[in-house]
Amino acid sequence: MSPPASSSPTPNPLPPFDESTYDPLTFDTSSVPKEIIMKWCHDPIVYLAGNVPDKRKAKTAKEHVRRVFSHQASSAVLALGANPFPGLRERRHIAELNKSTGKYKEFLPWFGVSAILAHVTPDELERKGCININTTNTLFISRRFRLKANHMANANKDRSAMKLHGDHNGIHPCFRRGNWVETSDFEYELMKPILRVASKMLEMPSLLDMWHALGSPLHHKPGTRMMPKGSYVYYTGRSSEDERTKTSAEMERLANYVTFRWEDTGGMFACTNVDEKKIGLRGTKGTNARYACIVSIDTNIRYILSGGTGYAASRYNPAAQDESSLLRVRYHAAMSLVHEMTHVWFLNTLAIDEDIFPFANDQRIGEEGYACEAVITKGVTIGPISANPSVDTMPFGMMAAPWPGVQRHDDWDNFVSASRAKQGINRNVQYAVPMKFIRDFFTDDLWDNREKRFGAGALEGYKAIAVRQKCNFYPGDFNGFESPTVEKVRDEDTGLNIDTWMPDAEEGIIYPDRAFELSGAPIDITM
């Protein structure tokens, strides 16, 4: 556990570096120890987009490093100053968790590495409905997705005295009460709106297609120069109604092979591990065993859902309403549970003698959890707009990004996004998500009407503002771990998201009807 901020240990001395050897013609920032770079970049340079500091004019190694690791922003964000949200810098010790809140990184600006916060002010995000929304009116949150006051009042808070309490309708068997260890009846009541949303996601035809494909024999592809060990592929969108029905029935039996618990996951919202003490859903022993799984959810989430205020969104962004923030946490928890259950399904149904992430449709889309999220929300994954530091209550709202995206995942050898460069796309985009999109997941109308009529297309209203940036690669480039060929084009429901707003603007702050340069200057869209 992290110690309180006041008792942080004294850092080790910085490694030696001879700055007198600086030569602007030959200097390489990789020769500078990381600790020194972070020290030199305290109070980092933030410049107006389009005016990149010229590192060639640097007089010292420190000045050179600061220019290389500088950060661009729009004029509106620059006008906010270096410390517009003092709460981001304040650390608090949370006794219930025996740890402190996240530490501000002095080598980053207040907006961290967020493309959205670097170019769009929180006030503008609020005006576009991306931070706050009415959550108290019963017309907006349907009864089955609300907390039941009478059940909450009578729920036991003793984590060692578990029993069935309240209404369990609409909760998938995998999320049943007995699968939650060290969870009080009161805490399970807090989870019920989340579990009901996650349960509706598990019923979606697009998700059943994904799980059917993951639970079917994978196609082994031979190695290439880029992937000498070869790869495994599953093909989606191929299941029949009968196959979906069988998949759904087997999903219910999965309830006997999954356990949920709370622990400090080290910054991850949740994670999944195999339980080697228990053979999984489809049995067999030995080298090809399928195992039951344990899903661990970060204790921060339990603390926040239980009313803990140490991470309250309003502490970090005074304009953020904590009830709206709590709705974001519930949505994120529901989607994270479905993400992790996708791993649980894969590990329980298909035995592979390698630690792999299978690729969907041979487009190098590793990490089946994110691939599953993308079929729910029509080609994008939705997560926090993270400032400095990142906070689980998401005080600045949520963002959507295409999956697969253009990002590289160099830390995970087997986690590979498809190169959008193969499709001739050399730009990345992030969308600020309107809170109405998040709130709709907690309404009967979405699940009983829109989703049944329109499928994944019903879950497409995630765009409020887009920030588009060019990438440092060219069409035809591909990630180092992927094959340069693509066998199958993905279908409309699961395919690459088409960034349709202002397609002629290569980069900028994009609205449905207007566009601005990243600096904030208007773009003439009539040209």
Coordinates of C-alpha atoms in Angstrom, one line a residue:
M1 CA 0.0 0.0 0.0
S2 CA 1.2 3.5 -0.7
P3 CA 2.2 5.6 2.4
P4 CA 0.5 8.9 3.2
A5 CA 1.9 11.8 1.1
S6 CA 3.5 13.4 4.2
S7 CA 5.6 10.3 4.8
S8 CA 6.9 9.7 1.3
P9 CA 10.5 8.3 1.4
T10 CA 13.4 10.4 0.3
P11 CA 14.1 9.7 -3.4
N12 CA 17.4 8.1 -4.5
P13 CA 20.1 10.5 -5.8
L14 CA 19.9 11.1 -9.5
P15 CA 22.3 9.2 -11.7
P16 CA 25.3 11.2 -13.0
F17 CA 25.0 13.0 -16.3
D18 CA 27.7 15.3 -17.8
E19 CA 25.8 18.2 -19.3
S20 CA 29.0 19.9 -20.3
T21 CA 29.3 17.4 -23.2
Y22 CA 26.2 18.9 -24.9
D23 CA 26.6 19.3 -28.7
P24 CA 23.3 20.4 -30.4
L25 CA 24.3 18.5 -33.6
T26 CA 24.8 15.1 -32.0
F27 CA 22.8 15.2 -28.8
D28 CA 20.4 12.3 -28.2
T29 CA 17.8 12.6 -25.5
S30 CA 18.0 8.8 -25.0
S31 CA 21.4 9.4 -23.4
V32 CA 19.8 11.3 -20.5
P33 CA 18.6 9.1 -17.6
K34 CA 14.8 9.2 -17.2
E35 CA 15.0 10.6 -13.7
I36 CA 16.9 13.6 -15.0
I37 CA 14.5 14.2 -17.8
M38 CA 11.6 14.2 -15.4
K39 CA 13.5 16.7 -13.1
W40 CA 14.4 19.0 -15.9
C41 CA 10.8 18.9 -17.2
H42 CA 9.3 20.2 -14.0
D43 CA 7.0 23.1 -14.9
P44 CA 6.9 21.8 -18.5
I45 CA 6.8 24.0 -21.6
V46 CA 3.3 24.3 -23.0
Y47 CA 3.1 26.0 -26.4
L48 CA 0.4 27.2 -28.7
A49 CA -0.4 24.3 -31.2
G50 CA 1.5 24.9 -34.4
N51 CA 4.4 26.7 -32.8
V52 CA 6.7 23.8 -31.8
P53 CA 9.8 25.0 -29.9
D54 CA 12.9 24.6 -32.1
K55 CA 15.2 22.2 -30.3
R56 CA 18.0 23.2 -32.6
K57 CA 18.2 26.6 -30.9
A58 CA 18.6 25.1 -27.5
K59 CA 21.8 26.3 -25.7
T60 CA 22.0 23.5 -23.1
A61 CA 21.1 19.9 -22.8
K62 CA 18.4 20.8 -20.3
E63 CA 16.8 23.3 -22.6
H64 CA 17.0 20.8 -25.5
V65 CA 15.2 18.1 -23.4
R66 CA 12.5 20.5 -22.3
R67 CA 11.8 21.5 -25.9
V68 CA 11.6 17.8 -27.0
F69 CA 9.2 16.9 -24.2
S70 CA 7.0 20.0 -24.5
H71 CA 3.2 19.9 -24.9
Q72 CA 0.9 21.7 -27.3
A73 CA -2.4 23.3 -26.4
S74 CA -5.1 25.5 -27.9
S75 CA -5.2 29.2 -27.1
A76 CA -8.3 28.7 -24.9
V77 CA -6.5 26.0 -22.8
L78 CA -3.4 28.1 -22.6
A79 CA -5.5 31.0 -21.3
L80 CA -6.5 28.9 -18.2
G81 CA -2.9 29.0 -16.9
A82 CA -0.6 26.4 -15.5
N83 CA -2.8 25.5 -12.5
P84 CA -6.5 26.0 -13.2
F85 CA -7.6 23.1 -11.1
P86 CA -5.6 23.2 -7.8
G87 CA -7.4 20.0 -6.6
L88 CA -5.4 18.0 -9.0
R89 CA -2.2 18.7 -7.0
E90 CA -3.8 18.0 -3.6
R91 CA -3.1 14.5 -2.1
R92 CA -5.2 13.0 0.6
H93 CA -4.7 9.9 2.7
I94 CA -7.7 7.6 2.6
A95 CA -7.8 5.6 5.8
E96 CA -10.4 3.1 4.5
L97 CA -8.0 2.1 1.7
N98 CA -4.7 2.7 3.6
K99 CA -3.3 4.7 0.7
S100 CA -3.1 8.2 -0.7
T101 CA -4.8 9.6 -3.7
G102 CA -2.8 9.9 -7.0
K103 CA 0.3 12.1 -7.1
Y104 CA 0.5 15.0 -9.5
K105 CA 3.3 14.5 -12.1
E106 CA 5.3 17.7 -12.1
F107 CA 6.9 16.8 -15.5
L108 CA 3.4 16.9 -17.2
P109 CA 1.0 19.8 -17.5
W110 CA -2.3 19.7 -15.6
F111 CA -4.1 18.1 -18.6
G112 CA -1.6 15.2 -18.6
V113 CA -1.4 13.5 -22.1
S114 CA -5.1 14.0 -22.9
A115 CA -5.6 15.3 -26.5
I116 CA -9.1 16.5 -25.5
L117 CA -8.1 18.5 -22.4
A118 CA -5.1 20.0 -24.3
H119 CA -7.4 21.5 -26.9
V120 CA -10.9 21.8 -25.4
T121 CA -11.6 23.6 -22.1
P122 CA -13.6 21.8 -19.4
D123 CA -16.1 24.7 -19.6
E124 CA -16.7 23.8 -23.3
L125 CA -17.1 20.1 -22.4
E126 CA -19.7 21.1 -19.8
R127 CA -21.5 23.3 -22.4
K128 CA -21.7 20.3 -24.7
G129 CA -23.1 18.1 -21.9
C130 CA -20.1 16.0 -21.4
I131 CA -19.6 16.4 -17.6
N132 CA -23.0 16.9 -15.9
I133 CA -26.5 15.6 -16.5
N134 CA -29.7 15.3 -14.5
T135 CA -29.6 11.9 -12.7
T136 CA -32.3 12.5 -10.0
N137 CA -35.4 12.8 -12.2
T138 CA -37.0 9.4 -12.3
L139 CA -37.9 9.9 -16.0
F140 CA -34.3 9.8 -16.9
I141 CA -33.1 6.7 -14.9
S142 CA -35.4 3.7 -15.2
R143 CA -36.5 2.0 -12.0
R144 CA -34.7 -1.3 -12.6
F145 CA -31.4 0.6 -12.9
R146 CA -31.8 2.7 -9.8
L147 CA -30.8 1.8 -6.2
K148 CA -33.8 0.6 -4.1
A149 CA -33.9 2.7 -1.0
N150 CA -35.9 0.2 1.1
H151 CA -33.4 -2.6 0.2
M152 CA -30.4 -0.4 0.9
A153 CA -31.8 0.5 4.4
N154 CA -32.1 -3.1 5.5
A155 CA -29.0 -4.5 3.9
N156 CA -26.3 -6.0 6.1
K157 CA -22.9 -4.3 5.9
D158 CA -21.0 -7.3 7.4
R159 CA -18.8 -8.8 4.6
S160 CA -18.7 -12.2 6.4
A161 CA -22.5 -12.6 6.7
M162 CA -23.6 -12.9 3.1
K163 CA -27.2 -13.8 2.2
L164 CA -29.7 -13.3 -0.5
H165 CA -31.3 -9.9 0.0
G166 CA -33.6 -7.7 -2.1
D167 CA -34.5 -8.1 -5.8
H168 CA -32.2 -10.1 -8.1
N169 CA -34.3 -9.9 -11.3
G170 CA -32.4 -9.0 -14.4
I171 CA -29.0 -10.1 -13.1
H172 CA -27.1 -12.7 -15.2
P173 CA -26.2 -15.9 -13.4
C174 CA -22.5 -15.1 -13.7
F175 CA -23.0 -12.1 -11.5
R176 CA -25.1 -14.0 -8.9
R177 CA -24.7 -13.1 -5.2
G178 CA -22.7 -16.2 -4.3
N179 CA -20.0 -15.4 -6.8
W180 CA -19.0 -12.2 -4.9
V181 CA -16.6 -12.9 -2.1
E182 CA -15.9 -10.5 0.8
T183 CA -18.8 -8.4 -0.4
S184 CA -21.5 -7.3 2.0
D185 CA -25.2 -7.3 1.1
F186 CA -25.1 -3.5 1.2
E187 CA -22.2 -3.5 -1.3
Y188 CA -24.0 -6.0 -3.5
E189 CA -27.1 -3.7 -3.5
L190 CA -24.8 -0.9 -4.7
M191 CA -23.6 -3.1 -7.6
K192 CA -27.1 -4.1 -8.8
P193 CA -27.6 -1.2 -11.3
I194 CA -24.2 -2.0 -12.7
L195 CA -24.9 -5.7 -12.9
R196 CA -28.2 -5.2 -14.6
V197 CA -26.6 -3.0 -17.3
A198 CA -23.8 -5.6 -17.8
S199 CA -26.4 -8.3 -18.0
K200 CA -28.2 -6.5 -20.8
M201 CA -24.9 -6.1 -22.6
L202 CA -24.3 -9.9 -22.4
E203 CA -27.6 -10.4 -24.2
M204 CA -26.7 -8.3 -27.3
P205 CA -26.5 -10.3 -30.5
S206 CA -23.2 -8.7 -31.5
L207 CA -21.7 -9.8 -28.2
L208 CA -23.1 -13.4 -28.6
D209 CA -21.4 -13.5 -32.1
M210 CA -18.1 -12.5 -30.5
W211 CA -18.3 -15.1 -27.7
H212 CA -19.4 -17.8 -30.1
A213 CA -16.3 -17.0 -32.2
L214 CA -14.0 -17.0 -29.2
G215 CA -15.4 -20.3 -28.0
S216 CA -15.0 -22.0 -31.4
P217 CA -11.7 -23.6 -32.6
L218 CA -9.3 -20.8 -33.5
H219 CA -7.6 -20.7 -36.9
H220 CA -3.8 -21.0 -36.5
K221 CA -1.9 -18.9 -38.9
P222 CA 1.8 -19.7 -39.7
G223 CA 4.5 -17.4 -38.6
T224 CA 5.8 -14.5 -40.7
R225 CA 8.9 -12.3 -40.5
M226 CA 7.0 -10.0 -38.2
M227 CA 5.4 -12.7 -36.1
P228 CA 7.7 -15.8 -36.3
K229 CA 5.6 -17.8 -33.8
G230 CA 2.5 -17.5 -35.8
S231 CA -0.9 -16.3 -34.5
Y232 CA -4.4 -17.4 -33.8
V233 CA -7.5 -15.9 -35.4
Y234 CA -11.2 -16.0 -34.7
Y235 CA -13.9 -14.9 -37.1
T236 CA -17.0 -12.9 -35.9
G237 CA -20.4 -12.3 -37.3
R238 CA -20.8 -15.9 -38.5
S239 CA -23.1 -17.4 -35.8
S240 CA -26.7 -18.5 -36.5
E241 CA -29.7 -17.9 -34.3
D242 CA -29.3 -21.5 -33.0
E243 CA -25.6 -21.0 -32.3
R244 CA -26.4 -17.8 -30.4
T245 CA -29.0 -19.6 -28.3
K246 CA -26.5 -22.4 -27.5
T247 CA -23.8 -19.8 -26.6
S248 CA -26.2 -18.0 -24.3
A249 CA -27.1 -21.2 -22.5
E250 CA -23.4 -22.1 -22.0
M251 CA -22.8 -18.5 -20.8
E252 CA -25.2 -19.3 -18.0
R253 CA -23.3 -22.4 -17.0
L254 CA -20.2 -20.2 -16.8
A255 CA -21.6 -19.0 -13.5
N256 CA -20.0 -22.0 -11.8
Y257 CA -16.5 -21.1 -12.9
V258 CA -16.1 -17.4 -12.0
T259 CA -15.5 -15.6 -8.8
F260 CA -15.4 -11.8 -8.1
R261 CA -13.3 -10.2 -5.5
W262 CA -11.9 -6.8 -4.5
E263 CA -8.2 -5.9 -4.3
D264 CA -5.7 -3.2 -5.1
T265 CA -5.1 -3.9 -8.8
G266 CA -2.3 -1.4 -9.2
G267 CA -4.2 1.2 -11.2
M268 CA -6.3 -1.1 -13.4
F269 CA -10.1 -0.9 -13.1
A270 CA -10.2 -4.7 -13.1
C271 CA -8.2 -7.8 -14.1
T272 CA -8.7 -11.5 -14.6
N273 CA -6.5 -14.4 -13.5
V274 CA -7.0 -18.2 -13.8
D275 CA -7.8 -20.3 -10.8
E276 CA -5.6 -23.3 -11.3
K277 CA -7.2 -25.1 -8.4
K278 CA -10.4 -25.5 -10.4
I279 CA -10.9 -26.9 -13.9
G280 CA -13.0 -24.7 -16.1
L281 CA -16.3 -24.9 -18.0
R282 CA -15.2 -27.3 -20.7
G283 CA -13.0 -29.5 -18.5
T284 CA -9.9 -31.6 -19.5
K285 CA -6.7 -31.7 -17.5
G286 CA -3.0 -31.5 -18.3
T287 CA -1.3 -29.1 -20.6
N288 CA -4.6 -28.2 -22.4
A289 CA -6.7 -27.6 -19.3
R290 CA -9.3 -24.9 -19.2
Y291 CA -9.5 -23.1 -15.9
A292 CA -12.0 -21.3 -13.8
C293 CA -11.2 -17.6 -13.3
I294 CA -11.1 -14.9 -10.6
V295 CA -12.0 -11.4 -11.6
S296 CA -10.5 -8.7 -9.3
I297 CA -12.0 -5.3 -9.2
D298 CA -10.0 -2.4 -7.8
T299 CA -10.9 -1.5 -4.2
N300 CA -11.1 2.2 -5.2
I301 CA -14.3 1.4 -7.1
R302 CA -15.9 -0.2 -4.0
Y303 CA -14.9 2.8 -2.0
I304 CA -16.4 5.2 -4.5
L305 CA -19.6 3.3 -4.9
S306 CA -20.0 3.1 -1.1
G307 CA -20.0 6.9 -0.8
G308 CA -16.3 7.5 -0.1
T309 CA -15.4 11.1 -0.9
G310 CA -11.6 11.0 -1.1
Y311 CA -11.8 10.8 -4.9
A312 CA -14.9 13.0 -5.3
A313 CA -14.9 14.5 -8.8
S314 CA -15.8 17.9 -7.4
R315 CA -12.5 17.9 -5.5
Y316 CA -10.6 17.9 -8.8
N317 CA -13.1 19.9 -11.0
P318 CA -15.4 22.1 -8.9
A319 CA -17.9 22.2 -11.8
A320 CA -18.3 18.4 -11.8
Q321 CA -21.4 17.1 -10.1
D322 CA -20.6 14.0 -8.0
E323 CA -23.9 12.3 -9.0
S324 CA -23.0 12.6 -12.7
S325 CA -19.5 11.3 -11.9
L326 CA -21.1 8.3 -10.1
L327 CA -23.1 7.5 -13.2
R328 CA -19.8 7.4 -15.2
V329 CA -18.3 5.1 -12.6
R330 CA -21.3 2.7 -12.9
Y331 CA -21.2 2.7 -16.7
H332 CA -17.4 2.1 -16.7
A333 CA -17.8 -0.7 -14.1
A334 CA -20.5 -2.4 -16.2
M335 CA -18.4 -2.3 -19.4
S336 CA -15.3 -3.4 -17.4
L337 CA -17.2 -6.4 -16.1
V338 CA -18.2 -7.4 -19.6
H339 CA -14.6 -6.9 -20.8
E340 CA -13.3 -9.2 -18.0
M341 CA -16.1 -11.8 -18.6
T342 CA -14.9 -12.0 -22.2
H343 CA -11.5 -13.1 -20.9
V344 CA -13.2 -15.5 -18.4
W345 CA -15.2 -17.0 -21.3
F346 CA -12.1 -17.5 -23.5
L347 CA -10.0 -19.0 -20.7
N348 CA -12.9 -21.4 -19.8
T349 CA -13.8 -22.6 -23.2
L350 CA -10.6 -22.8 -25.4
A351 CA -7.3 -24.4 -24.3
I352 CA -4.3 -22.8 -25.9
D353 CA -0.8 -23.9 -24.9
E354 CA 0.6 -20.4 -25.3
D355 CA -0.2 -17.1 -23.5
I356 CA -1.8 -15.3 -26.4
F357 CA -4.4 -12.7 -27.4
P358 CA -6.2 -14.0 -30.4
F359 CA -6.8 -11.7 -33.4
A360 CA -10.3 -10.9 -34.6
N361 CA -10.9 -11.5 -38.3
D362 CA -7.1 -11.6 -39.0
Q363 CA -6.8 -7.8 -38.6
R364 CA -4.3 -8.0 -35.8
I365 CA -6.9 -6.9 -33.2
G366 CA -5.4 -8.4 -30.1
E367 CA -7.0 -8.3 -26.6
E368 CA -10.5 -9.8 -26.9
G369 CA -11.9 -7.7 -24.1
Y370 CA -11.5 -4.4 -26.0
A371 CA -12.6 -6.1 -29.2
C372 CA -15.8 -7.1 -27.3
E373 CA -16.3 -3.5 -26.1
A374 CA -16.1 -2.3 -29.6
V375 CA -18.9 -4.5 -30.9
I376 CA -21.1 -3.2 -28.1
T377 CA -20.5 0.5 -28.9
K378 CA -20.1 0.3 -32.6
G379 CA -16.4 0.4 -33.2
V380 CA -15.1 2.5 -30.3
T381 CA -14.1 1.9 -26.7
I382 CA -15.1 4.4 -24.0
G383 CA -12.9 5.4 -21.1
P384 CA -11.9 8.3 -18.9
I385 CA -10.7 11.7 -20.1
S386 CA -7.7 11.6 -17.8
A387 CA -6.0 14.7 -16.5
N388 CA -2.9 14.8 -14.3
P389 CA -3.4 12.6 -12.2
S390 CA -5.9 10.1 -13.6
V391 CA -8.9 9.7 -11.2
D392 CA -11.4 6.9 -11.1
T393 CA -14.3 9.4 -10.7
M394 CA -13.5 10.9 -14.1
P395 CA -14.0 14.6 -13.2
F396 CA -13.6 15.7 -16.8
G397 CA -15.9 13.2 -18.4
M398 CA -15.3 10.3 -20.8
M399 CA -13.9 9.9 -24.2
A400 CA -14.4 7.4 -27.1
A401 CA -11.6 6.2 -29.4
P402 CA -11.8 3.9 -32.4
W403 CA -10.9 0.2 -31.8
P404 CA -8.6 -0.8 -33.3
G405 CA -6.8 2.6 -33.1
V406 CA -3.5 3.8 -34.3
Q407 CA -1.9 3.5 -30.9
R408 CA 1.0 1.2 -30.4
H409 CA 1.3 -1.3 -27.5
D410 CA 5.0 -1.9 -27.2
D411 CA 4.7 -3.1 -23.7
W412 CA 2.6 -6.1 -24.5
D413 CA 4.2 -8.5 -27.0
N414 CA 1.0 -10.2 -28.0
F415 CA -1.3 -7.2 -27.7
V416 CA -1.6 -5.6 -31.2
S417 CA -4.0 -3.1 -32.7
A418 CA -4.7 -3.3 -36.4
S419 CA -2.8 -0.7 -38.3
R420 CA -5.3 1.9 -39.5
A421 CA -2.4 2.9 -41.8
K422 CA -3.3 -0.2 -43.8
Q423 CA -6.6 1.4 -44.5
G424 CA -4.9 4.6 -45.7
I425 CA -5.7 6.3 -42.3
N426 CA -2.8 8.3 -40.8
R427 CA -4.7 10.2 -38.1
N428 CA -6.1 9.5 -34.7
V429 CA -9.3 10.8 -33.2
Q430 CA -10.8 11.1 -29.7
Y431 CA -14.4 12.1 -29.0
A432 CA -15.7 13.7 -25.9
V433 CA -18.7 11.6 -24.9
P434 CA -22.0 13.4 -24.0
M435 CA -23.4 12.3 -20.7
K436 CA -26.8 11.5 -22.4
F437 CA -25.0 8.6 -24.1
I438 CA -23.9 7.3 -20.7
R439 CA -27.3 7.8 -19.0
D440 CA -29.1 6.0 -21.8
F441 CA -27.6 2.7 -20.7
F442 CA -29.7 3.0 -17.5
T443 CA -33.0 3.4 -19.4
D444 CA -35.6 0.9 -20.4
D445 CA -36.0 2.7 -23.8
L446 CA -32.5 1.8 -24.9
W447 CA -32.7 -1.9 -24.0
D448 CA -36.4 -2.6 -24.7
N449 CA -36.8 -0.5 -27.9
R450 CA -33.7 1.0 -29.6
E451 CA -31.2 -1.8 -29.1
K452 CA -33.7 -4.5 -30.2
R453 CA -34.6 -2.5 -33.3
F454 CA -31.2 -1.1 -34.4
G455 CA -28.7 -3.4 -32.7
A456 CA -25.2 -1.9 -32.2
G457 CA -26.4 1.1 -34.2
A458 CA -28.5 2.2 -31.3
L459 CA -25.4 2.8 -29.3
E460 CA -23.7 5.2 -31.6
G461 CA -24.4 8.6 -30.1
Y462 CA -21.0 9.0 -28.4
K463 CA -19.8 12.1 -30.3
A464 CA -20.0 15.6 -28.9
I465 CA -16.6 17.1 -29.8
A466 CA -13.7 15.4 -31.7
V467 CA -10.0 16.1 -31.5
R468 CA -8.2 14.8 -34.6
Q469 CA -4.5 14.6 -34.9
K470 CA -2.1 13.4 -37.6
C471 CA 0.1 10.5 -36.7
N472 CA 3.8 10.0 -37.3
F473 CA 3.5 7.2 -39.8
Y474 CA 2.4 6.9 -43.4
P475 CA -0.1 4.8 -45.2
G476 CA 1.3 1.3 -45.7
D477 CA 3.2 1.2 -42.3
F478 CA 2.3 -1.4 -39.9
N479 CA 3.0 -2.3 -36.3
G480 CA 6.1 -4.4 -35.7
F481 CA 4.2 -7.4 -34.3
E482 CA 1.7 -7.7 -37.1
S483 CA 1.5 -9.2 -40.5
P484 CA 1.5 -6.8 -43.4
T485 CA -1.5 -8.6 -44.9
V486 CA -5.2 -8.6 -44.0
E487 CA -7.4 -11.5 -45.0
K488 CA -10.8 -10.3 -44.2
V489 CA -12.5 -6.9 -44.1
R490 CA -14.6 -6.3 -41.0
D491 CA -18.3 -5.8 -41.3
E492 CA -20.2 -2.6 -40.6
D493 CA -21.1 -3.4 -37.0
T494 CA -17.6 -4.3 -36.0
G495 CA -15.5 -2.4 -38.6
L496 CA -13.3 0.5 -38.3
N497 CA -15.2 3.6 -37.2
I498 CA -15.5 6.1 -40.0
D499 CA -14.5 9.5 -38.8
T500 CA -17.1 11.4 -40.9
W501 CA -17.1 14.9 -39.3
M502 CA -15.3 17.4 -41.5
P503 CA -13.3 14.8 -43.5
D504 CA -11.2 17.3 -45.3
A505 CA -9.7 18.7 -42.0
E506 CA -6.7 16.5 -41.4
E507 CA -6.5 17.6 -37.8
G508 CA -8.2 20.0 -35.5
I509 CA -11.1 20.4 -33.0
I510 CA -14.0 19.1 -34.9
Y511 CA -17.8 19.7 -34.5
P512 CA -20.5 18.3 -36.8
D513 CA -20.9 21.6 -38.5
R514 CA -17.6 23.5 -38.0
A515 CA -13.9 22.9 -37.4
F516 CA -11.0 24.7 -35.7
E517 CA -7.3 24.3 -35.9
L518 CA -5.7 22.7 -32.8
S519 CA -4.7 26.2 -31.8
G520 CA -8.3 27.2 -31.8
A521 CA -8.3 29.3 -35.0
P522 CA -11.4 28.7 -37.2
I523 CA -11.0 26.5 -40.3
D524 CA -12.8 27.7 -43.4
I525 CA -14.8 24.5 -44.3
T526 CA -16.1 26.0 -47.5
M527 CA -12.7 25.6 -49.2

